Amino acid sequence: MDLQLRGKTAFVSGSTQGIGYAVASALAAEGVRVIVNGRGEEAVAAAVARLRSAHPGAEHSGLAADFGNPAQVDALLERLGAVDILVNNVGVFGLAPFADVTDDEWARYLEVNLMSGVRLSRHLLPGMLERGSGRVVFVSSESGVNVPADMIHYGVTKAAMIALGNGLAKLTRGTAVTVNTVLGGPTYSDGVAATVESIAAAQSAPVDAVKAAIIGQNRTTLLERFLEPTELASLVAYLASPLASATNGAAIRADGGVLTGLL
C-alpha cells in the first residue's frame, strides 16, 4: 500500500533504536526524509547511516539532544526547521515501588515523557496549522490507561501524554492537521530486551523462557507475546499518512489485547 508520504519530512524523537528507530525506518521506506534523534552524537550518526543504507531515496539526518535537559532541547529546536510529521516517541521507563520514587525521579520522567512532547508540539504545530496540513503522533502506552502498581510514575506520564494529544487535536479544527496517540502494549524494544537478558543471565535461564514468564504474568494479553517494534511502527506510519485523514484526536490501541475495556 502506498501511504502517499513520498517527499515529506518527519522528526522522530528518541529514534536511534527500538520503537523510535522502527518508526523512522517505516517512514523512510515510504520515501519520507527522516530526522532522527538520540542523546549522543555517535548514536545519532549510526542511526542516520543505517537509514541511509536501508532507504537511500531521501537525505536522512539527525539531531542529538537529551530531552531531560531543557538547554539541549532549546538548542535542538533552534536547528529544527518545519516538518510535515512529528512523532513524539522519546521516553524513559522502569519498575520501582511508589514510595521509593523521589521527586527528582518524578521530575525526570515528566521532563522526558511529557515535556518533550509539549516543547516539540509547541514549536512545530503552529507551522502545521498555518500551512493547513501536518501530522502529530504520540507514542504512548496502555500503561497510561491501566496504570501498573509498580510503574506508577511511568503510567502517570503516559496518561498525561494521552491528555496532551487529546487537547492539541482540538486546535486543529477545520484544517488537514491531525493529532493522534498510539497506545502500545508490552514491546520487545532494545531496552526491554536488555532487561530480559539481564534477568535471564542472573537466573541462568533461557531468554525465551524469561520472556514467556513475563508475558504470562499479564492475564489479559490476547497475543500472549511481546509486540515487535515494527508492529507499532506500521500503525504510526499509517496515522502519519493522508490515508488517515479521518482519524483525529484518537487514542488507538496497538496493545495486543491487554486493555479489556473500550476507549
PDB file of C-alpha atoms in Angstrom:
ATOM      1  CA  MET A   1       0.000   0.000   0.000  1.00  0.00           C
ATOM      2  CA  ASP A   2       1.301   3.447  -0.940  1.00  0.00           C
ATOM      3  CA  LEU A   3       0.887   5.726   2.079  1.00  0.00           C
ATOM      4  CA  GLN A   4       1.366   8.814  -0.132  1.00  0.00           C
ATOM      5  CA  LEU A   5       4.185  10.144   2.033  1.00  0.00           C
ATOM      6  CA  ARG A   6       6.980  10.497  -0.518  1.00  0.00           C
ATOM      7  CA  GLY A   7       8.750  13.835  -0.208  1.00  0.00           C
ATOM      8  CA  LYS A   8       7.523  14.571   3.322  1.00  0.00           C
ATOM      9  CA  THR A   9       9.827  15.405   6.234  1.00  0.00           C
ATOM     10  CA  ALA A  10       9.485  13.834   9.684  1.00  0.00           C
ATOM     11  CA  PHE A  11      11.130  14.318  13.059  1.00  0.00           C
ATOM     12  CA  VAL A  12      11.038  11.292  15.377  1.00  0.00           C
ATOM     13  CA  SER A  13      12.216  11.863  18.940  1.00  0.00           C
ATOM     14  CA  GLY A  14      14.138   9.045  20.619  1.00  0.00           C
ATOM     15  CA  SER A  15      14.739   7.223  17.355  1.00  0.00           C
ATOM     16  CA  THR A  16      18.233   5.730  17.417  1.00  0.00           C
ATOM     17  CA  GLN A  17      16.869   2.334  18.490  1.00  0.00           C
ATOM     18  CA  GLY A  18      13.753   0.427  19.496  1.00  0.00           C
ATOM     19  CA  ILE A  19      10.285   1.675  18.592  1.00  0.00           C
ATOM     20  CA  GLY A  20      11.606   5.069  17.533  1.00  0.00           C
ATOM     21  CA  TYR A  21      14.035   3.625  15.012  1.00  0.00           C
ATOM     22  CA  ALA A  22      11.359   1.243  13.732  1.00  0.00           C
ATOM     23  CA  VAL A  23       9.091   4.260  13.146  1.00  0.00           C
ATOM     24  CA  ALA A  24      11.892   6.145  11.405  1.00  0.00           C
ATOM     25  CA  SER A  25      12.572   3.144   9.176  1.00  0.00           C
ATOM     26  CA  ALA A  26       8.888   2.635   8.335  1.00  0.00           C
ATOM     27  CA  LEU A  27       8.554   6.290   7.324  1.00  0.00           C
ATOM     28  CA  ALA A  28      11.810   6.217   5.348  1.00  0.00           C
ATOM     29  CA  ALA A  29      10.548   3.163   3.457  1.00  0.00           C
ATOM     30  CA  GLU A  30       7.652   5.345   2.276  1.00  0.00           C
ATOM     31  CA  GLY A  31      10.005   7.978   0.888  1.00  0.00           C
ATOM     32  CA  VAL A  32       9.959  10.292   3.899  1.00  0.00           C
ATOM     33  CA  ARG A  33      13.055  12.324   4.753  1.00  0.00           C
ATOM     34  CA  VAL A  34      13.577  11.446   8.409  1.00  0.00           C
ATOM     35  CA  ILE A  35      15.370  13.443  11.097  1.00  0.00           C
ATOM     36  CA  VAL A  36      16.351  11.045  13.857  1.00  0.00           C
ATOM     37  CA  ASN A  37      17.140  11.982  17.433  1.00  0.00           C
ATOM     38  CA  GLY A  38      19.064  10.496  20.315  1.00  0.00           C
ATOM     39  CA  ARG A  39      21.032  11.658  23.337  1.00  0.00           C
ATOM     40  CA  GLY A  40      24.504  11.214  21.829  1.00  0.00           C
ATOM     41  CA  GLU A  41      26.114  12.278  18.565  1.00  0.00           C
ATOM     42  CA  GLU A  42      27.587   8.816  17.903  1.00  0.00           C
ATOM     43  CA  ALA A  43      24.270   7.020  18.310  1.00  0.00           C
ATOM     44  CA  VAL A  44      22.544   9.562  16.072  1.00  0.00           C
ATOM     45  CA  ALA A  45      25.217   9.266  13.384  1.00  0.00           C
ATOM     46  CA  ALA A  46      24.970   5.474  13.465  1.00  0.00           C
ATOM     47  CA  ALA A  47      21.176   5.569  13.131  1.00  0.00           C
ATOM     48  CA  VAL A  48      21.373   8.014  10.226  1.00  0.00           C
ATOM     49  CA  ALA A  49      23.906   5.760   8.492  1.00  0.00           C
ATOM     50  CA  ARG A  50      21.599   2.754   8.936  1.00  0.00           C
ATOM     51  CA  LEU A  51      18.657   4.671   7.494  1.00  0.00           C
ATOM     52  CA  ARG A  52      20.643   5.934   4.515  1.00  0.00           C
ATOM     53  CA  SER A  53      21.869   2.426   3.783  1.00  0.00           C
ATOM     54  CA  ALA A  54      18.431   0.785   4.087  1.00  0.00           C
ATOM     55  CA  HIS A  55      16.410   3.614   2.499  1.00  0.00           C
ATOM     56  CA  PRO A  56      18.641   5.658   0.190  1.00  0.00           C
ATOM     57  CA  GLY A  57      15.862   7.583  -1.510  1.00  0.00           C
ATOM     58  CA  ALA A  58      15.995  10.610   0.823  1.00  0.00           C
ATOM     59  CA  GLU A  59      18.636  12.637   2.629  1.00  0.00           C
ATOM     60  CA  HIS A  60      18.075  11.481   6.193  1.00  0.00           C
ATOM     61  CA  SER A  61      19.735  13.425   9.006  1.00  0.00           C
ATOM     62  CA  GLY A  62      19.869  13.615  12.799  1.00  0.00           C
ATOM     63  CA  LEU A  63      19.871  15.961  15.758  1.00  0.00           C
ATOM     64  CA  ALA A  64      21.296  14.949  19.127  1.00  0.00           C
ATOM     65  CA  ALA A  65      19.683  16.183  22.336  1.00  0.00           C
ATOM     66  CA  ASP A  66      18.816  14.784  25.749  1.00  0.00           C
ATOM     67  CA  PHE A  67      15.152  15.589  26.343  1.00  0.00           C
ATOM     68  CA  GLY A  68      15.843  15.515  30.048  1.00  0.00           C
ATOM     69  CA  ASN A  69      17.984  18.638  29.561  1.00  0.00           C
ATOM     70  CA  PRO A  70      15.921  21.730  28.631  1.00  0.00           C
ATOM     71  CA  ALA A  71      19.003  23.624  27.431  1.00  0.00           C
ATOM     72  CA  GLN A  72      19.813  20.860  24.939  1.00  0.00           C
ATOM     73  CA  VAL A  73      16.180  20.816  23.814  1.00  0.00           C
ATOM     74  CA  ASP A  74      16.271  24.585  23.217  1.00  0.00           C
ATOM     75  CA  ALA A  75      19.399  24.133  21.099  1.00  0.00           C
ATOM     76  CA  LEU A  76      17.709  21.366  19.103  1.00  0.00           C
ATOM     77  CA  LEU A  77      14.633  23.498  18.460  1.00  0.00           C
ATOM     78  CA  GLU A  78      16.806  26.313  17.131  1.00  0.00           C
ATOM     79  CA  ARG A  79      18.155  23.916  14.495  1.00  0.00           C
ATOM     80  CA  LEU A  80      14.901  22.119  13.731  1.00  0.00           C
ATOM     81  CA  GLY A  81      13.001  23.623  10.836  1.00  0.00           C
ATOM     82  CA  ALA A  82       9.461  22.954   9.691  1.00  0.00           C
ATOM     83  CA  VAL A  83       8.414  19.322   9.346  1.00  0.00           C
ATOM     84  CA  ASP A  84       5.326  17.632   7.987  1.00  0.00           C
ATOM     85  CA  ILE A  85       5.271  14.839  10.567  1.00  0.00           C
ATOM     86  CA  LEU A  86       6.169  14.958  14.266  1.00  0.00           C
ATOM     87  CA  VAL A  87       6.390  11.680  16.144  1.00  0.00           C
ATOM     88  CA  ASN A  88       6.693  12.201  19.900  1.00  0.00           C
ATOM     89  CA  ASN A  89       8.272   8.897  20.843  1.00  0.00           C
ATOM     90  CA  VAL A  90      11.096   9.568  23.301  1.00  0.00           C
ATOM     91  CA  GLY A  91      10.542   8.174  26.786  1.00  0.00           C
ATOM     92  CA  VAL A  92      12.031   6.535  29.846  1.00  0.00           C
ATOM     93  CA  PHE A  93      10.574   3.646  31.836  1.00  0.00           C
ATOM     94  CA  GLY A  94      11.403   1.462  34.779  1.00  0.00           C
ATOM     95  CA  LEU A  95       9.966  -0.595  37.616  1.00  0.00           C
ATOM     96  CA  ALA A  96      10.034   0.933  41.096  1.00  0.00           C
ATOM     97  CA  PRO A  97       7.923   0.880  44.283  1.00  0.00           C
ATOM     98  CA  PHE A  98       5.868   4.079  44.501  1.00  0.00           C
ATOM     99  CA  ALA A  99       7.361   5.038  47.883  1.00  0.00           C
ATOM    100  CA  ASP A 100      10.900   4.795  46.506  1.00  0.00           C
ATOM    101  CA  VAL A 101      10.463   7.188  43.585  1.00  0.00           C
ATOM    102  CA  THR A 102      11.963  10.532  44.561  1.00  0.00           C
ATOM    103  CA  ASP A 103      10.829  13.983  43.475  1.00  0.00           C
ATOM    104  CA  ASP A 104      13.883  14.227  41.239  1.00  0.00           C
ATOM    105  CA  GLU A 105      12.951  10.974  39.502  1.00  0.00           C
ATOM    106  CA  TRP A 106       9.365  12.151  39.059  1.00  0.00           C
ATOM    107  CA  ALA A 107      10.711  15.357  37.532  1.00  0.00           C
ATOM    108  CA  ARG A 108      12.935  13.389  35.132  1.00  0.00           C
ATOM    109  CA  TYR A 109      10.017  11.239  33.948  1.00  0.00           C
ATOM    110  CA  LEU A 110       7.810  14.282  33.450  1.00  0.00           C
ATOM    111  CA  GLU A 111      10.593  16.155  31.660  1.00  0.00           C
ATOM    112  CA  VAL A 112      11.311  13.372  29.174  1.00  0.00           C
ATOM    113  CA  ASN A 113       7.959  11.642  28.733  1.00  0.00           C
ATOM    114  CA  LEU A 114       5.654  14.662  28.817  1.00  0.00           C
ATOM    115  CA  MET A 115       7.544  17.915  28.346  1.00  0.00           C
ATOM    116  CA  SER A 116       9.370  16.596  25.272  1.00  0.00           C
ATOM    117  CA  GLY A 117       6.009  16.404  23.514  1.00  0.00           C
ATOM    118  CA  VAL A 118       4.941  19.774  24.889  1.00  0.00           C
ATOM    119  CA  ARG A 119       8.073  21.527  23.639  1.00  0.00           C
ATOM    120  CA  LEU A 120       8.208  19.856  20.240  1.00  0.00           C
ATOM    121  CA  SER A 121       4.491  20.355  19.583  1.00  0.00           C
ATOM    122  CA  ARG A 122       4.630  23.983  20.705  1.00  0.00           C
ATOM    123  CA  HIS A 123       7.480  24.531  18.259  1.00  0.00           C
ATOM    124  CA  LEU A 124       6.113  22.640  15.251  1.00  0.00           C
ATOM    125  CA  LEU A 125       2.305  22.559  15.465  1.00  0.00           C
ATOM    126  CA  PRO A 126       1.751  26.290  14.770  1.00  0.00           C
ATOM    127  CA  GLY A 127       3.532  25.961  11.420  1.00  0.00           C
ATOM    128  CA  MET A 128       1.409  22.947  10.517  1.00  0.00           C
ATOM    129  CA  LEU A 129      -1.747  24.876  11.383  1.00  0.00           C
ATOM    130  CA  GLU A 130      -0.590  27.859   9.328  1.00  0.00           C
ATOM    131  CA  ARG A 131       0.110  25.613   6.320  1.00  0.00           C
ATOM    132  CA  GLY A 132      -3.154  23.752   6.928  1.00  0.00           C
ATOM    133  CA  SER A 133      -1.621  20.284   6.909  1.00  0.00           C
ATOM    134  CA  GLY A 134       0.545  18.073   9.073  1.00  0.00           C
ATOM    135  CA  ARG A 135       0.630  15.130  11.429  1.00  0.00           C
ATOM    136  CA  VAL A 136       1.475  14.795  15.110  1.00  0.00           C
ATOM    137  CA  VAL A 137       1.609  11.288  16.570  1.00  0.00           C
ATOM    138  CA  PHE A 138       2.300  10.488  20.214  1.00  0.00           C
ATOM    139  CA  VAL A 139       3.651   7.066  21.115  1.00  0.00           C
ATOM    140  CA  SER A 140       2.074   6.401  24.497  1.00  0.00           C
ATOM    141  CA  SER A 141       1.239   3.143  26.268  1.00  0.00           C
ATOM    142  CA  GLU A 142      -1.591   1.038  27.579  1.00  0.00           C
ATOM    143  CA  SER A 143       0.042   1.790  30.948  1.00  0.00           C
ATOM    144  CA  GLY A 144      -1.379   5.291  30.620  1.00  0.00           C
ATOM    145  CA  VAL A 145      -4.881   3.791  30.768  1.00  0.00           C
ATOM    146  CA  ASN A 146      -4.299   0.899  33.165  1.00  0.00           C
ATOM    147  CA  VAL A 147      -1.506   2.275  35.355  1.00  0.00           C
ATOM    148  CA  PRO A 148       0.701  -0.526  36.760  1.00  0.00           C
ATOM    149  CA  ALA A 149       1.238  -0.533  40.531  1.00  0.00           C
ATOM    150  CA  ASP A 150       4.978  -0.997  40.067  1.00  0.00           C
ATOM    151  CA  MET A 151       5.298   1.721  37.403  1.00  0.00           C
ATOM    152  CA  ILE A 152       3.020   4.472  38.682  1.00  0.00           C
ATOM    153  CA  HIS A 153       5.477   7.225  37.784  1.00  0.00           C
ATOM    154  CA  TYR A 154       5.693   5.900  34.220  1.00  0.00           C
ATOM    155  CA  GLY A 155       1.952   5.320  33.826  1.00  0.00           C
ATOM    156  CA  VAL A 156       1.075   8.812  35.063  1.00  0.00           C
ATOM    157  CA  THR A 157       3.342  10.445  32.493  1.00  0.00           C
ATOM    158  CA  LYS A 158       1.893   8.288  29.728  1.00  0.00           C
ATOM    159  CA  ALA A 159      -1.629   9.245  30.846  1.00  0.00           C
ATOM    160  CA  ALA A 160      -0.577  12.894  30.652  1.00  0.00           C
ATOM    161  CA  MET A 161       0.720  12.296  27.128  1.00  0.00           C
ATOM    162  CA  ILE A 162      -2.690  10.941  26.097  1.00  0.00           C
ATOM    163  CA  ALA A 163      -4.351  14.039  27.571  1.00  0.00           C
ATOM    164  CA  LEU A 164      -1.888  16.316  25.767  1.00  0.00           C
ATOM    165  CA  GLY A 165      -2.627  14.718  22.413  1.00  0.00           C
ATOM    166  CA  ASN A 166      -6.362  14.968  23.038  1.00  0.00           C
ATOM    167  CA  GLY A 167      -6.139  18.662  23.816  1.00  0.00           C
ATOM    168  CA  LEU A 168      -3.854  19.512  20.903  1.00  0.00           C
ATOM    169  CA  ALA A 169      -6.219  17.803  18.463  1.00  0.00           C
ATOM    170  CA  LYS A 170      -8.874  20.365  19.360  1.00  0.00           C
ATOM    171  CA  LEU A 171      -6.604  23.092  17.978  1.00  0.00           C
ATOM    172  CA  THR A 172      -6.707  21.517  14.509  1.00  0.00           C
ATOM    173  CA  ARG A 173     -10.393  22.110  13.797  1.00  0.00           C
ATOM    174  CA  GLY A 174     -11.040  22.938  10.155  1.00  0.00           C
ATOM    175  CA  THR A 175      -7.545  22.033   8.964  1.00  0.00           C
ATOM    176  CA  ALA A 176      -5.897  18.968   7.465  1.00  0.00           C
ATOM    177  CA  VAL A 177      -3.690  18.655  10.570  1.00  0.00           C
ATOM    178  CA  THR A 178      -4.314  15.690  12.856  1.00  0.00           C
ATOM    179  CA  VAL A 179      -3.038  14.723  16.303  1.00  0.00           C
ATOM    180  CA  ASN A 180      -3.350  11.122  17.424  1.00  0.00           C
ATOM    181  CA  THR A 181      -1.911   8.828  20.077  1.00  0.00           C
ATOM    182  CA  VAL A 182      -0.860   5.191  19.813  1.00  0.00           C
ATOM    183  CA  LEU A 183      -1.319   3.082  22.937  1.00  0.00           C
ATOM    184  CA  GLY A 184       1.420   0.488  22.670  1.00  0.00           C
ATOM    185  CA  GLY A 185       1.426  -2.757  24.581  1.00  0.00           C
ATOM    186  CA  PRO A 186       4.418  -4.662  26.003  1.00  0.00           C
ATOM    187  CA  THR A 187       7.009  -4.331  23.240  1.00  0.00           C
ATOM    188  CA  TYR A 188      10.339  -6.076  22.868  1.00  0.00           C
ATOM    189  CA  SER A 189      12.354  -2.911  22.368  1.00  0.00           C
ATOM    190  CA  ASP A 190      16.097  -2.675  22.902  1.00  0.00           C
ATOM    191  CA  GLY A 191      15.617  -1.501  26.487  1.00  0.00           C
ATOM    192  CA  VAL A 192      13.216  -4.316  27.321  1.00  0.00           C
ATOM    193  CA  ALA A 193      15.496  -6.833  25.624  1.00  0.00           C
ATOM    194  CA  ALA A 194      18.435  -5.693  27.748  1.00  0.00           C
ATOM    195  CA  THR A 195      16.362  -6.054  30.913  1.00  0.00           C
ATOM    196  CA  VAL A 196      15.128  -9.525  29.937  1.00  0.00           C
ATOM    197  CA  GLU A 197      18.623 -10.669  29.039  1.00  0.00           C
ATOM    198  CA  SER A 198      19.920  -9.402  32.376  1.00  0.00           C
ATOM    199  CA  ILE A 199      17.231 -11.318  34.265  1.00  0.00           C
ATOM    200  CA  ALA A 200      17.919 -14.432  32.210  1.00  0.00           C
ATOM    201  CA  ALA A 201      21.628 -14.218  32.956  1.00  0.00           C
ATOM    202  CA  ALA A 202      21.002 -13.750  36.685  1.00  0.00           C
ATOM    203  CA  GLN A 203      18.670 -16.754  36.753  1.00  0.00           C
ATOM    204  CA  SER A 204      20.772 -18.875  34.377  1.00  0.00           C
ATOM    205  CA  ALA A 205      17.599 -19.292  32.331  1.00  0.00           C
ATOM    206  CA  PRO A 206      16.945 -19.150  28.574  1.00  0.00           C
ATOM    207  CA  VAL A 207      15.909 -15.712  27.329  1.00  0.00           C
ATOM    208  CA  ASP A 208      12.793 -17.108  25.643  1.00  0.00           C
ATOM    209  CA  ALA A 209      11.702 -18.713  28.920  1.00  0.00           C
ATOM    210  CA  VAL A 210      12.051 -15.396  30.755  1.00  0.00           C
ATOM    211  CA  LYS A 211      10.127 -13.584  28.012  1.00  0.00           C
ATOM    212  CA  ALA A 212       7.321 -16.133  28.245  1.00  0.00           C
ATOM    213  CA  ALA A 213       7.232 -15.909  32.029  1.00  0.00           C
ATOM    214  CA  ILE A 214       6.966 -12.112  31.960  1.00  0.00           C
ATOM    215  CA  ILE A 215       4.176 -12.126  29.403  1.00  0.00           C
ATOM    216  CA  GLY A 216       2.480 -14.956  31.297  1.00  0.00           C
ATOM    217  CA  GLN A 217       2.026 -12.620  34.258  1.00  0.00           C
ATOM    218  CA  ASN A 218      -0.277 -10.485  32.099  1.00  0.00           C
ATOM    219  CA  ARG A 219      -3.523 -12.407  32.068  1.00  0.00           C
ATOM    220  CA  THR A 220      -5.354 -10.120  29.652  1.00  0.00           C
ATOM    221  CA  THR A 221      -2.972 -10.243  26.699  1.00  0.00           C
ATOM    222  CA  LEU A 222      -4.550 -11.831  23.639  1.00  0.00           C
ATOM    223  CA  LEU A 223      -1.334 -12.125  21.652  1.00  0.00           C
ATOM    224  CA  GLU A 224       0.416 -13.861  24.553  1.00  0.00           C
ATOM    225  CA  ARG A 225       3.757 -12.463  23.399  1.00  0.00           C
ATOM    226  CA  PHE A 226       5.682  -9.225  23.257  1.00  0.00           C
ATOM    227  CA  LEU A 227       4.906  -6.932  20.348  1.00  0.00           C
ATOM    228  CA  GLU A 228       7.699  -6.192  17.893  1.00  0.00           C
ATOM    229  CA  PRO A 229       8.660  -2.511  17.416  1.00  0.00           C
ATOM    230  CA  THR A 230       7.773  -2.809  13.724  1.00  0.00           C
ATOM    231  CA  GLU A 231       4.163  -3.621  14.640  1.00  0.00           C
ATOM    232  CA  LEU A 232       3.752  -0.271  16.380  1.00  0.00           C
ATOM    233  CA  ALA A 233       5.714   1.483  13.649  1.00  0.00           C
ATOM    234  CA  SER A 234       3.268   0.329  10.980  1.00  0.00           C
ATOM    235  CA  LEU A 235       0.384   1.982  12.803  1.00  0.00           C
ATOM    236  CA  VAL A 236       2.346   5.194  13.372  1.00  0.00           C
ATOM    237  CA  ALA A 237       3.232   5.359   9.673  1.00  0.00           C
ATOM    238  CA  TYR A 238      -0.422   4.942   8.716  1.00  0.00           C
ATOM    239  CA  LEU A 239      -1.513   7.697  11.109  1.00  0.00           C
ATOM    240  CA  ALA A 240       1.176   9.948   9.632  1.00  0.00           C
ATOM    241  CA  SER A 241      -0.259   9.476   6.146  1.00  0.00           C
ATOM    242  CA  PRO A 242      -3.027  11.189   4.184  1.00  0.00           C
ATOM    243  CA  LEU A 243      -4.903   7.881   4.291  1.00  0.00           C
ATOM    244  CA  ALA A 244      -5.658   8.539   7.977  1.00  0.00           C
ATOM    245  CA  SER A 245      -7.269  11.917   7.295  1.00  0.00           C
ATOM    246  CA  ALA A 246     -10.493  10.998   9.130  1.00  0.00           C
ATOM    247  CA  THR A 247      -8.689   9.925  12.306  1.00  0.00           C
ATOM    248  CA  ASN A 248      -8.067  12.843  14.654  1.00  0.00           C
ATOM    249  CA  GLY A 249      -7.977  13.221  18.429  1.00  0.00           C
ATOM    250  CA  ALA A 250      -7.908   9.449  18.791  1.00  0.00           C
ATOM    251  CA  ALA A 251      -6.063   7.124  21.173  1.00  0.00           C
ATOM    252  CA  ILE A 252      -5.601   3.993  19.112  1.00  0.00           C
ATOM    253  CA  ARG A 253      -4.644   0.683  20.674  1.00  0.00           C
ATOM    254  CA  ALA A 254      -1.758  -1.445  19.456  1.00  0.00           C
ATOM    255  CA  ASP A 255      -1.604  -3.298  22.754  1.00  0.00           C
ATOM    256  CA  GLY A 256      -2.072  -6.921  21.767  1.00  0.00           C
ATOM    257  CA  GLY A 257      -5.417  -7.014  23.563  1.00  0.00           C
ATOM    258  CA  VAL A 258      -4.001  -6.098  27.001  1.00  0.00           C
ATOM    259  CA  LEU A 259      -6.677  -3.479  27.672  1.00  0.00           C
ATOM    260  CA  THR A 260     -10.036  -5.090  28.352  1.00  0.00           C
ATOM    261  CA  GLY A 261     -12.335  -2.069  28.023  1.00  0.00           C
ATOM    262  CA  LEU A 262     -13.404   0.071  25.101  1.00  0.00           C
ATOM    263  CA  LEU A 263     -11.849   3.548  24.888  1.00  0.00           C
TER     264      LEU A 263
END
